[in-house]
PDB file of C-alpha atoms in Angstrom:
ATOM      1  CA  UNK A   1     -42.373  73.149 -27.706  1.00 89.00           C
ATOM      2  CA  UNK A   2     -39.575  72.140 -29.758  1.00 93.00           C
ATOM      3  CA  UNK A   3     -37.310  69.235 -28.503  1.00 94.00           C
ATOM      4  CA  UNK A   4     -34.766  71.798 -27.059  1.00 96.00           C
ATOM      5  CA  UNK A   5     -36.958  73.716 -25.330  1.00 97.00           C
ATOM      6  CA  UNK A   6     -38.525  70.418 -23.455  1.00 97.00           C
ATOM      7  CA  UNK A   7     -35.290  69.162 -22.638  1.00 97.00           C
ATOM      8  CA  UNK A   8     -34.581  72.410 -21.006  1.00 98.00           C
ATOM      9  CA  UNK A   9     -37.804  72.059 -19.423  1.00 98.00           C
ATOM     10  CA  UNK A  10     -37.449  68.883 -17.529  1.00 98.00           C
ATOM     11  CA  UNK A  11     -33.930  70.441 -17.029  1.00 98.00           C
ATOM     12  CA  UNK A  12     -35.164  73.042 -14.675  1.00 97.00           C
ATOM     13  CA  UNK A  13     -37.811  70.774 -13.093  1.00 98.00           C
ATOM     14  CA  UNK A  14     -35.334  68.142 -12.193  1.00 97.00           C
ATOM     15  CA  UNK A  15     -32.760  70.921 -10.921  1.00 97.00           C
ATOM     16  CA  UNK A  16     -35.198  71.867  -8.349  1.00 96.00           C
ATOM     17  CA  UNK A  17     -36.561  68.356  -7.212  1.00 96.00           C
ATOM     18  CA  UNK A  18     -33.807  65.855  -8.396  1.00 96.00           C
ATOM     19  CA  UNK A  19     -36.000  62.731  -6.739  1.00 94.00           C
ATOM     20  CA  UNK A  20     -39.634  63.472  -7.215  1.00 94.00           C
ATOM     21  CA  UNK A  21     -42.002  60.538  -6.113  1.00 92.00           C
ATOM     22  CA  UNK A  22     -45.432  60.305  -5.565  1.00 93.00           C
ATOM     23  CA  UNK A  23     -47.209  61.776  -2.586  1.00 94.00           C
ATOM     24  CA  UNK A  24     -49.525  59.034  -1.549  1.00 95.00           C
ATOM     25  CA  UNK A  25     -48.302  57.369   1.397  1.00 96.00           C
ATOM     26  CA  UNK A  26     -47.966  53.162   1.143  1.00 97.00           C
ATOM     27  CA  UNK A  27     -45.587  50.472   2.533  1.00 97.00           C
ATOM     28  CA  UNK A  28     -45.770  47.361  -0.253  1.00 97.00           C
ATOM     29  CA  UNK A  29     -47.119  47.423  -3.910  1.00 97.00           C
ATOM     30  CA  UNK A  30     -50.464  46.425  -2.909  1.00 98.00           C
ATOM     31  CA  UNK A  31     -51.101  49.379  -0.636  1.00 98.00           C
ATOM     32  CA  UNK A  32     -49.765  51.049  -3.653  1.00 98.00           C
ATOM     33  CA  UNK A  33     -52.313  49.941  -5.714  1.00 97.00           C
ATOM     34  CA  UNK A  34     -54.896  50.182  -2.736  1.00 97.00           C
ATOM     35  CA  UNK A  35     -53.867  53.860  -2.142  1.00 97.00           C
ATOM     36  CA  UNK A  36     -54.304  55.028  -6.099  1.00 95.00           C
ATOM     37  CA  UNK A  37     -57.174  53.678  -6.810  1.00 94.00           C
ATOM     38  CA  UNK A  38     -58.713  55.584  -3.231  1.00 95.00           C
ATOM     39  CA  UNK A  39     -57.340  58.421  -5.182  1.00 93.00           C
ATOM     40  CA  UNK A  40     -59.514  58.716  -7.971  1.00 87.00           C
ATOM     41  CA  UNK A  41     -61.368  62.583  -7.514  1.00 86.00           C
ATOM     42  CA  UNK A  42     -59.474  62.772  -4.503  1.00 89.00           C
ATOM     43  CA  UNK A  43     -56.203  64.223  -3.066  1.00 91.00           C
ATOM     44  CA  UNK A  44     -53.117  62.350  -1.552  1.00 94.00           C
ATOM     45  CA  UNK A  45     -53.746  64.360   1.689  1.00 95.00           C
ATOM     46  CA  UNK A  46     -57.169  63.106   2.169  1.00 95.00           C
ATOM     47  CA  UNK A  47     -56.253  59.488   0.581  1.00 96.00           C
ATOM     48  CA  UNK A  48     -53.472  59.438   3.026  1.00 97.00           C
ATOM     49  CA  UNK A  49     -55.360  60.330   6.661  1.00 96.00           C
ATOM     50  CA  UNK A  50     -57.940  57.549   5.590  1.00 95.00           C
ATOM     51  CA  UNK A  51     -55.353  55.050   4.798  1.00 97.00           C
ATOM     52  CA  UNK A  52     -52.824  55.895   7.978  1.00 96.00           C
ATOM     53  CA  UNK A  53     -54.832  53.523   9.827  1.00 95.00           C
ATOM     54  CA  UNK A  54     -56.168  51.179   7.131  1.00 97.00           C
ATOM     55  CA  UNK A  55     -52.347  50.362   6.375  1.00 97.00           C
ATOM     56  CA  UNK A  56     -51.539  49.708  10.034  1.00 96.00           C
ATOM     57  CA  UNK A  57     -53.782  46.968   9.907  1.00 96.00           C
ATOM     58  CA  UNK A  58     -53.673  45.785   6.204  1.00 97.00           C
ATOM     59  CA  UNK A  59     -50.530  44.874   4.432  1.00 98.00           C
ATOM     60  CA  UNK A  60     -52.154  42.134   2.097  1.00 98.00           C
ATOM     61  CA  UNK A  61     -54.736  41.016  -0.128  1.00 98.00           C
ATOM     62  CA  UNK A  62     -55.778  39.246   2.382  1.00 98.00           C
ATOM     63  CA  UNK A  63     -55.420  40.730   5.150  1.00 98.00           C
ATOM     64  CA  UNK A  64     -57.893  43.193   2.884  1.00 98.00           C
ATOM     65  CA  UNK A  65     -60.576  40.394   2.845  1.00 98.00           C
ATOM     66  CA  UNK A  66     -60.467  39.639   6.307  1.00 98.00           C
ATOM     67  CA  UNK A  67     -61.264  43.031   7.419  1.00 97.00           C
ATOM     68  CA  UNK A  68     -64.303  43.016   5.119  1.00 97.00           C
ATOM     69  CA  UNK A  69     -65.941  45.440   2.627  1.00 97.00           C
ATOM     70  CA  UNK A  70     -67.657  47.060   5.558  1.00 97.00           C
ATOM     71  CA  UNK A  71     -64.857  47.297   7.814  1.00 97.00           C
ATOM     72  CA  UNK A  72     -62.950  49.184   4.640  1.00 97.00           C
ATOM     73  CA  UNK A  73     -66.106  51.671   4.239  1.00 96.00           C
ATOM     74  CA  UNK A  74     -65.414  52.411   7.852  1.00 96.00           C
ATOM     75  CA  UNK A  75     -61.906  53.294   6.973  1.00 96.00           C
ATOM     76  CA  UNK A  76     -61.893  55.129   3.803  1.00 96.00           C
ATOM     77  CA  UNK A  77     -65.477  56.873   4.565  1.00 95.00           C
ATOM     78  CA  UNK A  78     -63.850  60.335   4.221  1.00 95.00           C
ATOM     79  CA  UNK A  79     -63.027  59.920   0.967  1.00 95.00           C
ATOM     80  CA  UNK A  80     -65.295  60.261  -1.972  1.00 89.00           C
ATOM     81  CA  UNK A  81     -66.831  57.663  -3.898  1.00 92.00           C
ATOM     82  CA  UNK A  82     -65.951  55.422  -0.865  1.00 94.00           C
ATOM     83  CA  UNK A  83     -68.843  52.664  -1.380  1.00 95.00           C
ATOM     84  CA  UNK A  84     -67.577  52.060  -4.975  1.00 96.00           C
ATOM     85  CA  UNK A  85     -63.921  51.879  -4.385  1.00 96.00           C
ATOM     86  CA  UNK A  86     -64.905  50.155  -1.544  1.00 97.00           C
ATOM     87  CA  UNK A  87     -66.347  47.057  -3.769  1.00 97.00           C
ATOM     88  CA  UNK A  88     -63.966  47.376  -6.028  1.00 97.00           C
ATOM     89  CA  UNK A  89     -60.448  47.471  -3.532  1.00 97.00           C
ATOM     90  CA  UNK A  90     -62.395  43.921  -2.387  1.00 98.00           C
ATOM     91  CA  UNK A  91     -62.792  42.652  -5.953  1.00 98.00           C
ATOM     92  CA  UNK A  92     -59.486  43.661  -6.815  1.00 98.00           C
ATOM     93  CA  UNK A  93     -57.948  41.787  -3.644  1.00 98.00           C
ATOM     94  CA  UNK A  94     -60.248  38.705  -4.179  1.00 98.00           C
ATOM     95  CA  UNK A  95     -58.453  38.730  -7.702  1.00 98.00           C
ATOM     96  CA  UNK A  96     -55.132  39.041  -7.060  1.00 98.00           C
ATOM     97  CA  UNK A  97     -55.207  36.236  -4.110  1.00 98.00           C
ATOM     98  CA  UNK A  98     -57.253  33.965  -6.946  1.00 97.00           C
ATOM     99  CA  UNK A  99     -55.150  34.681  -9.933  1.00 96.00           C
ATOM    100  CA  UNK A 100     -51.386  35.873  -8.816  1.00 97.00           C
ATOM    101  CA  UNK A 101     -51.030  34.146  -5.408  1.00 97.00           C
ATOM    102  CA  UNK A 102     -51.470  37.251  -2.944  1.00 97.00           C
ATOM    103  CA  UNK A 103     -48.807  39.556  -5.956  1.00 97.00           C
ATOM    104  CA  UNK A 104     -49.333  42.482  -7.827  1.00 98.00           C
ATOM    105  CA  UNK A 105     -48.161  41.552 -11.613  1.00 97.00           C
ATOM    106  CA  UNK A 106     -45.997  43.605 -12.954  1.00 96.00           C
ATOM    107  CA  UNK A 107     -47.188  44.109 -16.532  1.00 97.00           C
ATOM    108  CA  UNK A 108     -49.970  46.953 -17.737  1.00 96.00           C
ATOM    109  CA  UNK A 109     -52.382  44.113 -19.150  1.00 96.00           C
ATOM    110  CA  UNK A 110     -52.948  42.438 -15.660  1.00 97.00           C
ATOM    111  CA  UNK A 111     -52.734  45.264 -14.198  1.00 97.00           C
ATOM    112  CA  UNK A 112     -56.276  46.533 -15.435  1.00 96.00           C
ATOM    113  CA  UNK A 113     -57.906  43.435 -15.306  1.00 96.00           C
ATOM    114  CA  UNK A 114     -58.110  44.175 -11.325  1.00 96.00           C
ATOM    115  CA  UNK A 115     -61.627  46.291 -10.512  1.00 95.00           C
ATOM    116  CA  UNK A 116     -61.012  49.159 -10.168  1.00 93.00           C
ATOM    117  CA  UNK A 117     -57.576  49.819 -12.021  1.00 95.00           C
ATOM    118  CA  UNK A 118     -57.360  51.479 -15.210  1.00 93.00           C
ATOM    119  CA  UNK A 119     -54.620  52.983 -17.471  1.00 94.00           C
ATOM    120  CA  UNK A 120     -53.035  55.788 -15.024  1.00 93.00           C
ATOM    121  CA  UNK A 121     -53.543  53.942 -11.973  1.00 94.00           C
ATOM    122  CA  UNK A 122     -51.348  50.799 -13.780  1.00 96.00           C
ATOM    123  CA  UNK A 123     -49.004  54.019 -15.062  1.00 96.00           C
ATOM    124  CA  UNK A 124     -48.266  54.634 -11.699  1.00 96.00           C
ATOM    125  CA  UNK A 125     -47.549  51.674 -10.022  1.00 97.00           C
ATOM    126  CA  UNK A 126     -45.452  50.387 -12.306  1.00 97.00           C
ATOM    127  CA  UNK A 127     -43.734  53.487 -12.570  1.00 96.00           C
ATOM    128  CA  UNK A 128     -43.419  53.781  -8.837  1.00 96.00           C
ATOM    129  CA  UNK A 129     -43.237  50.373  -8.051  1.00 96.00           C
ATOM    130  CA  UNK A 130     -41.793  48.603 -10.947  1.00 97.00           C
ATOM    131  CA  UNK A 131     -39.329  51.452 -11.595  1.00 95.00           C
ATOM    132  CA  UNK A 132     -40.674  51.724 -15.646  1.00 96.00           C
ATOM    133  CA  UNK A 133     -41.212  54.802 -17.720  1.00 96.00           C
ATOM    134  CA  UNK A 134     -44.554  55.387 -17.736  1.00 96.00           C
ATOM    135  CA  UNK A 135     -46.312  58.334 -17.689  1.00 95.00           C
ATOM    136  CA  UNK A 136     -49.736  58.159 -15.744  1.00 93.00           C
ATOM    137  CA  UNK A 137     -52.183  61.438 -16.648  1.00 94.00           C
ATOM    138  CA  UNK A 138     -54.155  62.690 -14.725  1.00 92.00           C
ATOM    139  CA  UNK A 139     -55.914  66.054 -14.694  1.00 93.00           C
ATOM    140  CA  UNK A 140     -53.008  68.094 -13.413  1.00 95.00           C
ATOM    141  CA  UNK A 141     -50.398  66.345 -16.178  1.00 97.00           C
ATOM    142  CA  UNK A 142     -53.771  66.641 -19.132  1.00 97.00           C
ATOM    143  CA  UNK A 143     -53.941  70.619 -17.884  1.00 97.00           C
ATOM    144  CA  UNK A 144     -50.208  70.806 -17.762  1.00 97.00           C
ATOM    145  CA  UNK A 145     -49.427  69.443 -21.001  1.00 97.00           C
ATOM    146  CA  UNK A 146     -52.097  71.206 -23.176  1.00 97.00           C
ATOM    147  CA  UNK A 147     -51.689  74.319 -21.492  1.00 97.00           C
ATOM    148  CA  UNK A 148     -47.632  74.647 -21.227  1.00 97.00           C
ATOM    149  CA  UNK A 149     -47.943  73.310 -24.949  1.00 96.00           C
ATOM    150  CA  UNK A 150     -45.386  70.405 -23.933  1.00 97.00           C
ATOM    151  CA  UNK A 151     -48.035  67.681 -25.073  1.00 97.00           C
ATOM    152  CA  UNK A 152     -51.217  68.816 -26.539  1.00 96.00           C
ATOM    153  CA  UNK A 153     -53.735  66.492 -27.054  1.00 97.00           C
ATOM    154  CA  UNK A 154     -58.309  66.079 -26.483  1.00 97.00           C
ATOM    155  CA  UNK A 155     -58.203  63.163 -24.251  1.00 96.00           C
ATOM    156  CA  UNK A 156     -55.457  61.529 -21.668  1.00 95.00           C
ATOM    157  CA  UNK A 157     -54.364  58.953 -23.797  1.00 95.00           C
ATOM    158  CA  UNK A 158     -53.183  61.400 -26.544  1.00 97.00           C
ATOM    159  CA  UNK A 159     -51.299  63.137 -24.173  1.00 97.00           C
ATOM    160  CA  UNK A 160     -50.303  59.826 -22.649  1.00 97.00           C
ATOM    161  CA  UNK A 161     -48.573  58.909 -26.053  1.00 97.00           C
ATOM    162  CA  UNK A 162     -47.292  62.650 -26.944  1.00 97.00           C
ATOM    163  CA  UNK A 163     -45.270  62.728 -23.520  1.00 97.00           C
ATOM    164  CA  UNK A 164     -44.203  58.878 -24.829  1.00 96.00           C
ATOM    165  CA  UNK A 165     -42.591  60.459 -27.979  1.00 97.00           C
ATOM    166  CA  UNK A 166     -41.413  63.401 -26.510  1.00 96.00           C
ATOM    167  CA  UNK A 167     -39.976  63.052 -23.366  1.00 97.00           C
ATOM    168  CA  UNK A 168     -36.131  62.656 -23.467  1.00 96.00           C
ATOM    169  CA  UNK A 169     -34.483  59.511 -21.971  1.00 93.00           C
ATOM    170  CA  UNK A 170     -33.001  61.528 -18.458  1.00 94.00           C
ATOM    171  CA  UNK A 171     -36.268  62.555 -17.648  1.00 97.00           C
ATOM    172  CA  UNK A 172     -38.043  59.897 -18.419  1.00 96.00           C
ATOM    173  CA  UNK A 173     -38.900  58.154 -14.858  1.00 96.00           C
ATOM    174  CA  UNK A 174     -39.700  61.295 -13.158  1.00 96.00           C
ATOM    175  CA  UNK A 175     -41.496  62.920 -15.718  1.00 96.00           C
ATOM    176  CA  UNK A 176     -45.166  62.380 -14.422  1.00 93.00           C
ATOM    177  CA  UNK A 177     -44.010  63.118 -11.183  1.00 96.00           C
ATOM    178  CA  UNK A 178     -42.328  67.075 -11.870  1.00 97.00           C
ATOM    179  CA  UNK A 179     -45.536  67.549 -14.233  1.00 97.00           C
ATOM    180  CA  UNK A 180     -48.151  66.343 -11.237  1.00 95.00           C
ATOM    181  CA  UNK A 181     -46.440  68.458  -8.883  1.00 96.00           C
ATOM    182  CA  UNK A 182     -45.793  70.872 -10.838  1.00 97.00           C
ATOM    183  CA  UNK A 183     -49.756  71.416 -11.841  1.00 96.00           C
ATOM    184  CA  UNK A 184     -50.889  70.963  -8.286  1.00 94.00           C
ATOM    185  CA  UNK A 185     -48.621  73.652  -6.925  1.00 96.00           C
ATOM    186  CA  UNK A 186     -47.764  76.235  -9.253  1.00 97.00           C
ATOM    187  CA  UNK A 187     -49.550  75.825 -12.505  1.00 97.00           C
ATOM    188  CA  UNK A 188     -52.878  75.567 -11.033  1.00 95.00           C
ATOM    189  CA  UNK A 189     -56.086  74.978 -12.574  1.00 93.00           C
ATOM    190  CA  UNK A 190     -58.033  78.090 -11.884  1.00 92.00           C
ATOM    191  CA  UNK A 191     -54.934  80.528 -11.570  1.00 93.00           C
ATOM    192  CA  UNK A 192     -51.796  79.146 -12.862  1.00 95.00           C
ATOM    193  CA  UNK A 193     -48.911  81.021 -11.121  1.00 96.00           C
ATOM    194  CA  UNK A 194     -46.749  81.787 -13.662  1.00 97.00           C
ATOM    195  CA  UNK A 195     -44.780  84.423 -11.744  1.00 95.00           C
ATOM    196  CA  UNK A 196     -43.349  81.928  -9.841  1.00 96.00           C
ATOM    197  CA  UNK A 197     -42.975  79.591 -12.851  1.00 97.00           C
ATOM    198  CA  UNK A 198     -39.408  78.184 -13.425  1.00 97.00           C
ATOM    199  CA  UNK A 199     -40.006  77.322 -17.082  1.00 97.00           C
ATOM    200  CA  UNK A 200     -42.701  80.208 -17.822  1.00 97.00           C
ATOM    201  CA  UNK A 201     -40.258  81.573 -20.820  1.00 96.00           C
ATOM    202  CA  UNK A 202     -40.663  77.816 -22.102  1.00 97.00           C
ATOM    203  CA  UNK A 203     -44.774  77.990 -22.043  1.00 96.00           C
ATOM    204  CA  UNK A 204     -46.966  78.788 -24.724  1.00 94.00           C
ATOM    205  CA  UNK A 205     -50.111  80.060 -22.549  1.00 94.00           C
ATOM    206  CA  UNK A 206     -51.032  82.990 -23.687  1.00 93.00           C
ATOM    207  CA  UNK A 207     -53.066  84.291 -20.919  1.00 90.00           C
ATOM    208  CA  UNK A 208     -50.040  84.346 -18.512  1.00 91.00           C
ATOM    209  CA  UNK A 209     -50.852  85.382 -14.550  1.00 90.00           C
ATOM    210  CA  UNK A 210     -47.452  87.154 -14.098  1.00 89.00           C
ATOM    211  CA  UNK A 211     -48.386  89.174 -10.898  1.00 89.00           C
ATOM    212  CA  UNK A 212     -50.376  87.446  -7.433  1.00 87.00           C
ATOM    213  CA  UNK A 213     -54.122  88.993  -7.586  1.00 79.00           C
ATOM    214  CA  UNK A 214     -54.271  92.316  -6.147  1.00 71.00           C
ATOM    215  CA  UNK A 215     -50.526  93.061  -6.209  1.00 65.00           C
ATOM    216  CA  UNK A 216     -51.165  95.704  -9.391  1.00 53.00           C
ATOM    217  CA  UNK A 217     -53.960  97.609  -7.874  1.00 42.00           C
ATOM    218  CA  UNK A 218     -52.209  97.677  -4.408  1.00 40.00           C
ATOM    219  CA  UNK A 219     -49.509  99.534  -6.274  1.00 40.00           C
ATOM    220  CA  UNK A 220     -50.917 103.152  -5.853  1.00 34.00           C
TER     221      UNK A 220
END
């Protein structure tokens, strides 16, 4: 895409969702961290029902270490990979109440010293949290840029630092956001719906899906 055509392209995204923000559900930053790192090979729906209740209770990092690792499992037992993020939401609580007096920092390097958190979850929460532009990729914004052509690259980071360069200040906050969203519900994995696209004319994918399935052999 040339730098026109993605300015345009956030232009259209932003015209139909002016304040995107994540989907994950979450009271305080630690929750926030809490809730993305549940959300590893998971979605927000399911990360959500399992923390409803876990949040009701839990507010802190301590409040986290009072109710246990096994009274967590019990909690988040729905999701998968529940025994490891188990440990590690623990670990990562034990840290912050050792190290940063109960607070989640606010920079990228401690960040990802907590168990647990790695690049994109820091991305997010200090891009949700902290209110900097970051942008945190994850499989829908790694499809999304390779496929639209908006930020090409083999492995997250290089798409990580592509969207850095290329993303124009306006857009710059909510630009993980429209691209998440915008891979989860229209330009989908399996069958991207590009007939429903608003930036399809911006896209270089060749192998379009420009009708539903079964609409051109219904037409007889």
């Amino acid at each position: 895409m040339t730098r026109d055509e993605i300015f345009e392209f956030f232009r259209r995204l932003a015209e139909l969702n002016p304040a995107p923000e994540t989907e994950l559900l979450f009271g305080n930053a630690y929750q926030l961290v809490v809730a993305v790192a549940l959300s590893a090979q998971a979605t927000d729906v399911g990360v959500n029902k399992a923390t409803r209740a876990l949040f009701r209770k839990v507010q802190t990092p301590q409040q986290m270490l009072d109710l246990g690792e096994e009274g967590l499992r019990e909690h988040i037992k729905t999701i998968g990979l529940f025994n490891t993020k188990a440990k590690n939401v623990i670990a990562l609580s034990q840290l912050l109440v050792d190290e940063f007096g109960g607070e989640v920092p606010s920079t990228r390097e401690e960040l990802v010293r907590l168990p647990g958190v790695g690049r994109k979850t820091a991305n997010v929460v200090l891009n949700c949290w902290f209110g900097q532009e970051t942008f945190a990729v994850d499989t829908h914004i790694f499809r999304v840029g390779n496929r639209t052509g908006l930020a090409k690259g083999k492995t997250p980071d290089q798409v990580e630092a592509k969207l850095e360069k290329r993303v124009p200040a306006p857009f710059r906050m909510g630009a993980h956001h429209w691209l998440i969203l915008h891979g989860r519900y229209v330009c989908k994995a399996r069958t991207p719906e590009c007939w429903r696209c608003p930036v399809v004319d911006l896209c270089s994918f060749k192998a379009k899906v420009l009708e539903p399935k079964g609409t051109s052999s219904s037409r007889t």
